[in-house]
JSON list of C-alpha atoms in Angstrom, two decimals:
[
{"chain": "A", "resi": 1, "resn": "GLU", "atom": "CA", "xyz": [31.54, 7.56, -34.41]},
{"chain": "A", "resi": 2, "resn": "PRO", "atom": "CA", "xyz": [34.85, 6.07, -33.26]},
{"chain": "A", "resi": 3, "resn": "GLU", "atom": "CA", "xyz": [36.60, 7.92, -30.48]},
{"chain": "A", "resi": 4, "resn": "VAL", "atom": "CA", "xyz": [39.75, 7.91, -28.43]},
{"chain": "A", "resi": 5, "resn": "THR", "atom": "CA", "xyz": [39.23, 6.73, -24.86]},
{"chain": "A", "resi": 6, "resn": "GLN", "atom": "CA", "xyz": [41.41, 7.30, -21.82]},
{"chain": "A", "resi": 7, "resn": "THR", "atom": "CA", "xyz": [41.51, 5.76, -18.38]},
{"chain": "A", "resi": 8, "resn": "PRO", "atom": "CA", "xyz": [41.38, 6.72, -15.63]},
{"chain": "A", "resi": 9, "resn": "SER", "atom": "CA", "xyz": [39.63, 10.07, -15.92]},
{"chain": "A", "resi": 10, "resn": "HIS", "atom": "CA", "xyz": [41.31, 11.23, -12.72]},
{"chain": "A", "resi": 11, "resn": "GLN", "atom": "CA", "xyz": [44.38, 9.83, -10.99]},
{"chain": "A", "resi": 12, "resn": "VAL", "atom": "CA", "xyz": [45.69, 10.98, -7.64]},
{"chain": "A", "resi": 13, "resn": "THR", "atom": "CA", "xyz": [49.15, 9.81, -6.67]},
{"chain": "A", "resi": 14, "resn": "GLN", "atom": "CA", "xyz": [51.86, 10.64, -4.19]},
{"chain": "A", "resi": 15, "resn": "MET", "atom": "CA", "xyz": [55.11, 12.21, -5.20]},
{"chain": "A", "resi": 16, "resn": "GLY", "atom": "CA", "xyz": [57.66, 9.59, -6.20]},
{"chain": "A", "resi": 17, "resn": "GLN", "atom": "CA", "xyz": [55.10, 7.00, -7.22]},
{"chain": "A", "resi": 18, "resn": "GLU", "atom": "CA", "xyz": [54.84, 5.53, -10.69]},
{"chain": "A", "resi": 19, "resn": "VAL", "atom": "CA", "xyz": [51.71, 6.09, -12.73]},
{"chain": "A", "resi": 20, "resn": "ILE", "atom": "CA", "xyz": [50.50, 4.59, -15.98]},
{"chain": "A", "resi": 21, "resn": "LEU", "atom": "CA", "xyz": [47.97, 6.47, -18.05]},
{"chain": "A", "resi": 22, "resn": "ARG", "atom": "CA", "xyz": [46.07, 4.43, -20.57]},
{"chain": "A", "resi": 23, "resn": "CYS", "atom": "CA", "xyz": [44.64, 5.26, -23.95]},
{"chain": "A", "resi": 24, "resn": "VAL", "atom": "CA", "xyz": [42.75, 3.31, -26.57]},
{"chain": "A", "resi": 25, "resn": "PRO", "atom": "CA", "xyz": [43.24, 5.08, -29.91]},
{"chain": "A", "resi": 26, "resn": "ILE", "atom": "CA", "xyz": [40.82, 4.87, -32.81]},
{"chain": "A", "resi": 27, "resn": "SER", "atom": "CA", "xyz": [41.21, 1.38, -34.20]},
{"chain": "A", "resi": 28, "resn": "ASN", "atom": "CA", "xyz": [42.53, 2.06, -37.72]},
{"chain": "A", "resi": 29, "resn": "HIS", "atom": "CA", "xyz": [44.84, 4.87, -36.67]},
{"chain": "A", "resi": 30, "resn": "LEU", "atom": "CA", "xyz": [48.59, 4.41, -36.84]},
{"chain": "A", "resi": 31, "resn": "TYR", "atom": "CA", "xyz": [49.98, 7.55, -35.23]},
{"chain": "A", "resi": 32, "resn": "PHE", "atom": "CA", "xyz": [49.69, 8.19, -31.54]},
{"chain": "A", "resi": 33, "resn": "TYR", "atom": "CA", "xyz": [50.50, 11.16, -29.37]},
{"chain": "A", "resi": 34, "resn": "TRP", "atom": "CA", "xyz": [50.57, 12.35, -25.80]},
{"chain": "A", "resi": 35, "resn": "TYR", "atom": "CA", "xyz": [50.09, 15.96, -24.83]},
{"chain": "A", "resi": 36, "resn": "ARG", "atom": "CA", "xyz": [49.74, 17.61, -21.48]},
{"chain": "A", "resi": 37, "resn": "GLN", "atom": "CA", "xyz": [48.07, 20.74, -20.22]},
{"chain": "A", "resi": 38, "resn": "ILE", "atom": "CA", "xyz": [49.00, 22.26, -16.89]},
{"chain": "A", "resi": 39, "resn": "LEU", "atom": "CA", "xyz": [45.95, 23.92, -15.38]},
{"chain": "A", "resi": 40, "resn": "GLY", "atom": "CA", "xyz": [45.15, 27.17, -17.13]},
{"chain": "A", "resi": 41, "resn": "GLN", "atom": "CA", "xyz": [47.96, 26.84, -19.63]},
{"chain": "A", "resi": 42, "resn": "LYS", "atom": "CA", "xyz": [48.31, 25.76, -23.22]},
{"chain": "A", "resi": 43, "resn": "VAL", "atom": "CA", "xyz": [48.42, 22.24, -24.51]},
{"chain": "A", "resi": 44, "resn": "GLU", "atom": "CA", "xyz": [52.00, 20.99, -24.92]},
{"chain": "A", "resi": 45, "resn": "PHE", "atom": "CA", "xyz": [53.31, 18.16, -27.02]},
{"chain": "A", "resi": 46, "resn": "LEU", "atom": "CA", "xyz": [55.08, 15.34, -25.21]},
{"chain": "A", "resi": 47, "resn": "VAL", "atom": "CA", "xyz": [55.69, 12.52, -27.67]},
{"chain": "A", "resi": 48, "resn": "SER", "atom": "CA", "xyz": [54.56, 10.96, -30.93]},
{"chain": "A", "resi": 49, "resn": "PHE", "atom": "CA", "xyz": [54.68, 7.25, -31.68]},
{"chain": "A", "resi": 50, "resn": "TYR", "atom": "CA", "xyz": [54.51, 5.29, -34.91]},
{"chain": "A", "resi": 51, "resn": "ASN", "atom": "CA", "xyz": [55.38, 1.76, -35.91]},
{"chain": "A", "resi": 52, "resn": "ASN", "atom": "CA", "xyz": [56.22, 0.83, -32.35]},
{"chain": "A", "resi": 53, "resn": "GLU", "atom": "CA", "xyz": [58.75, 3.54, -31.82]},
{"chain": "A", "resi": 54, "resn": "ILE", "atom": "CA", "xyz": [58.97, 7.16, -30.80]},
{"chain": "A", "resi": 55, "resn": "SER", "atom": "CA", "xyz": [58.86, 9.52, -33.78]},
{"chain": "A", "resi": 56, "resn": "GLU", "atom": "CA", "xyz": [59.48, 12.73, -31.89]},
{"chain": "A", "resi": 57, "resn": "LYS", "atom": "CA", "xyz": [59.64, 13.87, -28.29]},
{"chain": "A", "resi": 58, "resn": "SER", "atom": "CA", "xyz": [59.78, 17.23, -26.58]},
{"chain": "A", "resi": 59, "resn": "GLU", "atom": "CA", "xyz": [62.17, 18.47, -23.91]},
{"chain": "A", "resi": 60, "resn": "ILE", "atom": "CA", "xyz": [59.48, 17.73, -21.35]},
{"chain": "A", "resi": 61, "resn": "PHE", "atom": "CA", "xyz": [59.63, 14.03, -22.22]},
{"chain": "A", "resi": 62, "resn": "ASP", "atom": "CA", "xyz": [62.70, 13.15, -20.18]},
{"chain": "A", "resi": 63, "resn": "ASP", "atom": "CA", "xyz": [63.87, 9.82, -18.78]},
{"chain": "A", "resi": 64, "resn": "GLN", "atom": "CA", "xyz": [61.02, 9.77, -16.28]},
{"chain": "A", "resi": 65, "resn": "PHE", "atom": "CA", "xyz": [58.56, 9.26, -19.11]},
{"chain": "A", "resi": 66, "resn": "SER", "atom": "CA", "xyz": [58.05, 6.27, -21.37]},
{"chain": "A", "resi": 67, "resn": "VAL", "atom": "CA", "xyz": [55.43, 5.15, -23.83]},
{"chain": "A", "resi": 68, "resn": "GLU", "atom": "CA", "xyz": [54.38, 1.73, -24.91]},
{"chain": "A", "resi": 69, "resn": "ARG", "atom": "CA", "xyz": [51.90, -0.01, -27.13]},
{"chain": "A", "resi": 70, "resn": "PRO", "atom": "CA", "xyz": [51.68, -3.29, -25.20]},
{"chain": "A", "resi": 71, "resn": "ASP", "atom": "CA", "xyz": [49.04, -4.84, -27.45]},
{"chain": "A", "resi": 72, "resn": "GLY", "atom": "CA", "xyz": [47.09, -3.98, -30.57]},
{"chain": "A", "resi": 73, "resn": "SER", "atom": "CA", "xyz": [44.77, -1.54, -28.89]},
{"chain": "A", "resi": 74, "resn": "ASN", "atom": "CA", "xyz": [46.31, 0.21, -25.89]},
{"chain": "A", "resi": 75, "resn": "PHE", "atom": "CA", "xyz": [48.80, 3.04, -25.83]},
{"chain": "A", "resi": 76, "resn": "THR", "atom": "CA", "xyz": [50.27, 3.93, -22.44]},
{"chain": "A", "resi": 77, "resn": "LEU", "atom": "CA", "xyz": [52.24, 6.74, -20.88]},
{"chain": "A", "resi": 78, "resn": "LYS", "atom": "CA", "xyz": [54.28, 5.88, -17.82]},
{"chain": "A", "resi": 79, "resn": "ILE", "atom": "CA", "xyz": [55.75, 8.39, -15.43]},
{"chain": "A", "resi": 80, "resn": "ARG", "atom": "CA", "xyz": [58.33, 6.57, -13.36]},
{"chain": "A", "resi": 81, "resn": "SER", "atom": "CA", "xyz": [58.66, 8.82, -10.32]},
{"chain": "A", "resi": 82, "resn": "THR", "atom": "CA", "xyz": [56.07, 11.56, -10.26]},
{"chain": "A", "resi": 83, "resn": "LYS", "atom": "CA", "xyz": [56.83, 15.11, -9.18]},
{"chain": "A", "resi": 84, "resn": "LEU", "atom": "CA", "xyz": [54.45, 17.83, -8.09]},
{"chain": "A", "resi": 85, "resn": "GLU", "atom": "CA", "xyz": [54.99, 19.61, -11.39]},
{"chain": "A", "resi": 86, "resn": "ASP", "atom": "CA", "xyz": [53.68, 16.58, -13.29]},
{"chain": "A", "resi": 87, "resn": "SER", "atom": "CA", "xyz": [50.19, 17.51, -12.13]},
{"chain": "A", "resi": 88, "resn": "ALA", "atom": "CA", "xyz": [48.30, 18.25, -15.32]},
{"chain": "A", "resi": 89, "resn": "MET", "atom": "CA", "xyz": [45.71, 17.01, -17.75]},
{"chain": "A", "resi": 90, "resn": "TYR", "atom": "CA", "xyz": [47.20, 14.41, -20.07]},
{"chain": "A", "resi": 91, "resn": "PHE", "atom": "CA", "xyz": [45.63, 14.00, -23.48]},
{"chain": "A", "resi": 92, "resn": "CYS", "atom": "CA", "xyz": [46.12, 11.10, -25.81]},
{"chain": "A", "resi": 93, "resn": "ALA", "atom": "CA", "xyz": [45.51, 11.64, -29.53]},
{"chain": "A", "resi": 94, "resn": "SER", "atom": "CA", "xyz": [45.55, 9.47, -32.61]},
{"chain": "A", "resi": 95, "resn": "SER", "atom": "CA", "xyz": [45.65, 10.08, -36.33]},
{"chain": "A", "resi": 96, "resn": "ASP", "atom": "CA", "xyz": [45.36, 7.96, -39.45]},
{"chain": "A", "resi": 97, "resn": "SER", "atom": "CA", "xyz": [47.47, 10.06, -41.83]},
{"chain": "A", "resi": 98, "resn": "THR", "atom": "CA", "xyz": [47.82, 13.72, -42.55]},
{"chain": "A", "resi": 99, "resn": "TRP", "atom": "CA", "xyz": [44.46, 14.71, -41.21]},
{"chain": "A", "resi": 100, "resn": "GLY", "atom": "CA", "xyz": [43.62, 16.12, -37.82]},
{"chain": "A", "resi": 101, "resn": "GLN", "atom": "CA", "xyz": [44.49, 14.46, -34.58]},
{"chain": "A", "resi": 102, "resn": "TYR", "atom": "CA", "xyz": [41.57, 13.21, -32.54]},
{"chain": "A", "resi": 103, "resn": "PHE", "atom": "CA", "xyz": [41.89, 13.72, -28.81]},
{"chain": "A", "resi": 104, "resn": "GLY", "atom": "CA", "xyz": [40.69, 11.62, -25.94]},
{"chain": "A", "resi": 105, "resn": "PRO", "atom": "CA", "xyz": [38.85, 13.19, -23.01]},
{"chain": "A", "resi": 106, "resn": "GLY", "atom": "CA", "xyz": [42.02, 13.41, -20.94]},
{"chain": "A", "resi": 107, "resn": "THR", "atom": "CA", "xyz": [43.29, 12.07, -17.64]},
{"chain": "A", "resi": 108, "resn": "ARG", "atom": "CA", "xyz": [43.67, 14.58, -14.86]},
{"chain": "A", "resi": 109, "resn": "LEU", "atom": "CA", "xyz": [46.76, 13.66, -12.87]},
{"chain": "A", "resi": 110, "resn": "THR", "atom": "CA", "xyz": [47.14, 15.13, -9.40]},
{"chain": "A", "resi": 111, "resn": "VAL", "atom": "CA", "xyz": [50.43, 14.58, -7.61]},
{"chain": "A", "resi": 112, "resn": "THR", "atom": "CA", "xyz": [50.38, 15.29, -3.88]},
{"chain": "B", "resi": 1, "resn": "ALA", "atom": "CA", "xyz": [60.39, 26.54, -35.24]},
{"chain": "B", "resi": 2, "resn": "GLN", "atom": "CA", "xyz": [56.68, 26.97, -35.25]},
{"chain": "B", "resi": 3, "resn": "LYS", "atom": "CA", "xyz": [54.80, 29.39, -33.08]},
{"chain": "B", "resi": 4, "resn": "VAL", "atom": "CA", "xyz": [51.13, 30.21, -32.63]},
{"chain": "B", "resi": 5, "resn": "THR", "atom": "CA", "xyz": [50.05, 33.44, -30.98]},
{"chain": "B", "resi": 6, "resn": "GLN", "atom": "CA", "xyz": [46.61, 34.14, -29.59]},
{"chain": "B", "resi": 7, "resn": "ALA", "atom": "CA", "xyz": [46.93, 37.65, -28.25]},
{"chain": "B", "resi": 8, "resn": "GLN", "atom": "CA", "xyz": [43.46, 37.77, -26.71]},
{"chain": "B", "resi": 9, "resn": "THR", "atom": "CA", "xyz": [43.59, 36.08, -23.33]},
{"chain": "B", "resi": 10, "resn": "GLU", "atom": "CA", "xyz": [39.95, 36.57, -22.47]},
{"chain": "B", "resi": 11, "resn": "ILE", "atom": "CA", "xyz": [36.92, 37.99, -24.25]},
{"chain": "B", "resi": 12, "resn": "SER", "atom": "CA", "xyz": [33.51, 38.68, -22.75]},
{"chain": "B", "resi": 13, "resn": "VAL", "atom": "CA", "xyz": [30.46, 39.26, -24.90]},
{"chain": "B", "resi": 14, "resn": "VAL", "atom": "CA", "xyz": [26.75, 39.38, -24.42]},
{"chain": "B", "resi": 15, "resn": "GLU", "atom": "CA", "xyz": [24.69, 36.70, -26.09]},
{"chain": "B", "resi": 16, "resn": "LYS", "atom": "CA", "xyz": [23.90, 37.36, -29.77]},
{"chain": "B", "resi": 17, "resn": "GLU", "atom": "CA", "xyz": [26.98, 39.48, -30.27]},
{"chain": "B", "resi": 18, "resn": "ASP", "atom": "CA", "xyz": [29.48, 38.47, -32.93]},
{"chain": "B", "resi": 19, "resn": "VAL", "atom": "CA", "xyz": [32.99, 37.75, -31.75]},
{"chain": "B", "resi": 20, "resn": "THR", "atom": "CA", "xyz": [36.28, 37.15, -33.54]},
{"chain": "B", "resi": 21, "resn": "LEU", "atom": "CA", "xyz": [39.15, 35.21, -32.05]},
{"chain": "B", "resi": 22, "resn": "ASP", "atom": "CA", "xyz": [42.54, 36.05, -33.50]},
{"chain": "B", "resi": 23, "resn": "CYS", "atom": "CA", "xyz": [45.31, 33.63, -34.34]},
{"chain": "B", "resi": 24, "resn": "VAL", "atom": "CA", "xyz": [48.69, 34.45, -35.84]},
{"chain": "B", "resi": 25, "resn": "TYR", "atom": "CA", "xyz": [51.17, 31.75, -36.69]},
{"chain": "B", "resi": 26, "resn": "GLU", "atom": "CA", "xyz": [54.84, 31.54, -37.63]},
{"chain": "B", "resi": 27, "resn": "THR", "atom": "CA", "xyz": [56.40, 28.85, -39.75]},
{"chain": "B", "resi": 28, "resn": "ARG", "atom": "CA", "xyz": [59.09, 28.38, -42.36]},
{"chain": "B", "resi": 29, "resn": "ASP", "atom": "CA", "xyz": [57.25, 25.51, -43.92]},
{"chain": "B", "resi": 30, "resn": "THR", "atom": "CA", "xyz": [55.51, 25.98, -47.24]},
{"chain": "B", "resi": 31, "resn": "THR", "atom": "CA", "xyz": [52.97, 23.28, -46.50]},
{"chain": "B", "resi": 32, "resn": "TYR", "atom": "CA", "xyz": [51.26, 23.12, -43.15]},
{"chain": "B", "resi": 33, "resn": "TYR", "atom": "CA", "xyz": [47.91, 22.71, -41.47]},
{"chain": "B", "resi": 34, "resn": "LEU", "atom": "CA", "xyz": [45.99, 24.99, -39.15]},
{"chain": "B", "resi": 35, "resn": "PHE", "atom": "CA", "xyz": [43.37, 23.97, -36.62]},
{"chain": "B", "resi": 36, "resn": "TRP", "atom": "CA", "xyz": [40.92, 25.31, -34.11]},
{"chain": "B", "resi": 37, "resn": "TYR", "atom": "CA", "xyz": [39.92, 23.35, -31.03]},
{"chain": "B", "resi": 38, "resn": "LYS", "atom": "CA", "xyz": [37.31, 24.17, -28.41]},
{"chain": "B", "resi": 39, "resn": "GLN", "atom": "CA", "xyz": [37.83, 23.26, -24.76]},
{"chain": "B", "resi": 40, "resn": "PRO", "atom": "CA", "xyz": [34.58, 23.56, -22.79]},
{"chain": "B", "resi": 41, "resn": "PRO", "atom": "CA", "xyz": [34.60, 23.65, -18.98]},
{"chain": "B", "resi": 42, "resn": "SER", "atom": "CA", "xyz": [34.41, 19.85, -18.93]},
{"chain": "B", "resi": 43, "resn": "GLY", "atom": "CA", "xyz": [38.00, 19.83, -20.24]},
{"chain": "B", "resi": 44, "resn": "GLU", "atom": "CA", "xyz": [37.98, 17.80, -23.42]},
{"chain": "B", "resi": 45, "resn": "LEU", "atom": "CA", "xyz": [39.41, 19.12, -26.68]},
{"chain": "B", "resi": 46, "resn": "VAL", "atom": "CA", "xyz": [36.85, 19.33, -29.43]},
{"chain": "B", "resi": 47, "resn": "PHE", "atom": "CA", "xyz": [38.11, 19.55, -33.00]},
{"chain": "B", "resi": 48, "resn": "LEU", "atom": "CA", "xyz": [36.43, 22.38, -34.92]},
{"chain": "B", "resi": 49, "resn": "ILE", "atom": "CA", "xyz": [38.26, 22.84, -38.19]},
{"chain": "B", "resi": 50, "resn": "ARG", "atom": "CA", "xyz": [41.39, 22.04, -40.18]},
{"chain": "B", "resi": 51, "resn": "ARG", "atom": "CA", "xyz": [42.81, 24.12, -43.05]},
{"chain": "B", "resi": 52, "resn": "ASN", "atom": "CA", "xyz": [45.58, 23.31, -45.48]},
{"chain": "B", "resi": 53, "resn": "SER", "atom": "CA", "xyz": [48.10, 26.03, -46.23]},
{"chain": "B", "resi": 54, "resn": "PHE", "atom": "CA", "xyz": [47.40, 25.86, -49.94]},
{"chain": "B", "resi": 55, "resn": "ASP", "atom": "CA", "xyz": [43.68, 26.40, -49.52]},
{"chain": "B", "resi": 56, "resn": "GLU", "atom": "CA", "xyz": [42.89, 29.97, -48.54]},
{"chain": "B", "resi": 57, "resn": "GLN", "atom": "CA", "xyz": [39.20, 29.69, -49.14]},
{"chain": "B", "resi": 58, "resn": "ASN", "atom": "CA", "xyz": [37.25, 30.90, -46.16]},
{"chain": "B", "resi": 59, "resn": "GLU", "atom": "CA", "xyz": [34.87, 28.49, -44.55]},
{"chain": "B", "resi": 60, "resn": "ILE", "atom": "CA", "xyz": [31.51, 28.83, -42.88]},
{"chain": "B", "resi": 61, "resn": "SER", "atom": "CA", "xyz": [29.84, 26.21, -40.75]},
{"chain": "B", "resi": 62, "resn": "GLY", "atom": "CA", "xyz": [26.60, 27.40, -39.22]},
{"chain": "B", "resi": 63, "resn": "ARG", "atom": "CA", "xyz": [27.43, 30.25, -36.86]},
{"chain": "B", "resi": 64, "resn": "TYR", "atom": "CA", "xyz": [31.17, 29.60, -37.20]},
{"chain": "B", "resi": 65, "resn": "SER", "atom": "CA", "xyz": [33.40, 31.03, -39.88]},
{"chain": "B", "resi": 66, "resn": "TRP", "atom": "CA", "xyz": [37.13, 31.05, -40.43]},
{"chain": "B", "resi": 67, "resn": "ASN", "atom": "CA", "xyz": [39.24, 33.59, -42.27]},
{"chain": "B", "resi": 68, "resn": "PHE", "atom": "CA", "xyz": [42.62, 32.28, -43.41]},
{"chain": "B", "resi": 69, "resn": "GLN", "atom": "CA", "xyz": [45.02, 34.90, -44.77]},
{"chain": "B", "resi": 70, "resn": "LYS", "atom": "CA", "xyz": [48.43, 33.62, -45.71]},
{"chain": "B", "resi": 71, "resn": "SER", "atom": "CA", "xyz": [49.72, 37.12, -46.41]},
{"chain": "B", "resi": 72, "resn": "THR", "atom": "CA", "xyz": [49.32, 38.07, -42.76]},
{"chain": "B", "resi": 73, "resn": "SER", "atom": "CA", "xyz": [49.84, 34.54, -41.34]},
{"chain": "B", "resi": 74, "resn": "SER", "atom": "CA", "xyz": [46.48, 34.71, -39.66]},
{"chain": "B", "resi": 75, "resn": "PHE", "atom": "CA", "xyz": [43.69, 32.22, -39.17]},
{"chain": "B", "resi": 76, "resn": "ASN", "atom": "CA", "xyz": [40.88, 34.01, -37.37]},
{"chain": "B", "resi": 77, "resn": "PHE", "atom": "CA", "xyz": [37.71, 32.47, -36.07]},
{"chain": "B", "resi": 78, "resn": "THR", "atom": "CA", "xyz": [34.37, 34.28, -35.90]},
{"chain": "B", "resi": 79, "resn": "ILE", "atom": "CA", "xyz": [31.29, 33.21, -34.01]},
{"chain": "B", "resi": 80, "resn": "THR", "atom": "CA", "xyz": [28.14, 34.92, -35.21]},
{"chain": "B", "resi": 81, "resn": "ALA", "atom": "CA", "xyz": [25.26, 35.48, -32.80]},
{"chain": "B", "resi": 82, "resn": "SER", "atom": "CA", "xyz": [27.15, 33.98, -29.88]},
{"chain": "B", "resi": 83, "resn": "GLN", "atom": "CA", "xyz": [25.38, 31.78, -27.37]},
{"chain": "B", "resi": 84, "resn": "VAL", "atom": "CA", "xyz": [26.08, 30.90, -23.76]},
{"chain": "B", "resi": 85, "resn": "VAL", "atom": "CA", "xyz": [27.06, 27.38, -24.89]},
{"chain": "B", "resi": 86, "resn": "ASP", "atom": "CA", "xyz": [29.93, 28.92, -26.84]},
{"chain": "B", "resi": 87, "resn": "SER", "atom": "CA", "xyz": [31.64, 29.78, -23.56]},
{"chain": "B", "resi": 88, "resn": "ALA", "atom": "CA", "xyz": [34.91, 27.86, -23.60]},
{"chain": "B", "resi": 89, "resn": "VAL", "atom": "CA", "xyz": [38.62, 28.21, -24.21]},
{"chain": "B", "resi": 90, "resn": "TYR", "atom": "CA", "xyz": [39.48, 28.18, -27.89]},
{"chain": "B", "resi": 91, "resn": "PHE", "atom": "CA", "xyz": [42.87, 27.03, -29.09]},
{"chain": "B", "resi": 92, "resn": "CYS", "atom": "CA", "xyz": [44.45, 27.65, -32.45]},
{"chain": "B", "resi": 93, "resn": "ALA", "atom": "CA", "xyz": [47.07, 25.10, -33.49]},
{"chain": "B", "resi": 94, "resn": "GLN", "atom": "CA", "xyz": [49.45, 24.39, -36.31]},
{"chain": "B", "resi": 95, "resn": "ARG", "atom": "CA", "xyz": [51.37, 21.42, -37.59]},
{"chain": "B", "resi": 96, "resn": "ARG", "atom": "CA", "xyz": [53.73, 20.92, -40.45]},
{"chain": "B", "resi": 97, "resn": "ALA", "atom": "CA", "xyz": [52.89, 18.55, -43.26]},
{"chain": "B", "resi": 98, "resn": "GLY", "atom": "CA", "xyz": [54.01, 15.04, -42.52]},
{"chain": "B", "resi": 99, "resn": "THR", "atom": "CA", "xyz": [52.26, 12.10, -41.08]},
{"chain": "B", "resi": 100, "resn": "ALA", "atom": "CA", "xyz": [53.42, 12.11, -37.48]},
{"chain": "B", "resi": 101, "resn": "SER", "atom": "CA", "xyz": [54.15, 15.75, -36.89]},
{"chain": "B", "resi": 102, "resn": "LYS", "atom": "CA", "xyz": [53.05, 17.32, -33.64]},
{"chain": "B", "resi": 103, "resn": "LEU", "atom": "CA", "xyz": [50.52, 20.05, -33.04]},
{"chain": "B", "resi": 104, "resn": "THR", "atom": "CA", "xyz": [51.80, 23.36, -31.74]},
{"chain": "B", "resi": 105, "resn": "PHE", "atom": "CA", "xyz": [49.11, 25.16, -29.79]},
{"chain": "B", "resi": 106, "resn": "GLY", "atom": "CA", "xyz": [48.55, 28.79, -28.98]},
{"chain": "B", "resi": 107, "resn": "THR", "atom": "CA", "xyz": [47.89, 29.86, -25.42]},
{"chain": "B", "resi": 108, "resn": "GLY", "atom": "CA", "xyz": [44.14, 29.92, -25.96]},
{"chain": "B", "resi": 109, "resn": "THR", "atom": "CA", "xyz": [41.42, 32.54, -25.72]},
{"chain": "B", "resi": 110, "resn": "ARG", "atom": "CA", "xyz": [38.80, 32.21, -23.02]},
{"chain": "B", "resi": 111, "resn": "LEU", "atom": "CA", "xyz": [35.42, 33.27, -24.34]},
{"chain": "B", "resi": 112, "resn": "GLN", "atom": "CA", "xyz": [32.71, 34.13, -21.85]},
{"chain": "B", "resi": 113, "resn": "VAL", "atom": "CA", "xyz": [29.22, 34.64, -23.26]},
{"chain": "B", "resi": 114, "resn": "THR", "atom": "CA", "xyz": [26.66, 36.04, -20.85]},
{"chain": "B", "resi": 115, "resn": "LEU", "atom": "CA", "xyz": [22.95, 36.65, -21.07]}
]
């Protein structure tokens, strides 16, 4: 069964560094999403992406964040200058239409 | 704005007990979708079920069942004869109709099943 994959599974970075989180959505899906989950808290929407542009973004998704689909398969989330409060699990999801969003296994980001 | 409330923060049951996880949602949309996801200790989000707002038929899948009641804006999840492997955090979520709309999650209910 096709699945969403994410790399790396765990990323440790120092405050102020740039990180890129990578996702490979399900191949025939057209809608892509990033969510994050701070430890012990709920899953929060960051951004949705369709047709090579952002469809919607939350207040969390400020100028430090950007998303890109650099080729036909990858979908990336970049955090330009990480802060301690960016430490969280980041989930990528993809969808083909109106049905459910399928989530990747997540990347745990630790900012020290 | 959409909101999902899971009032139960944590539930502990003994194996083989039945347990119901509550979910109440708020929306002004007439068409929307409701979901349940399971997050085991390993951290991934496992899709369990999706319901459309115009389909109030309850659903059963093995030991799992879902009770959708539009009149009370609730979408409750029952596990029958719980097992230790059911121990996880369960999230209820909602999204409006529309192809790229986001999921709004509740705060989750941690279910602990012990022997």
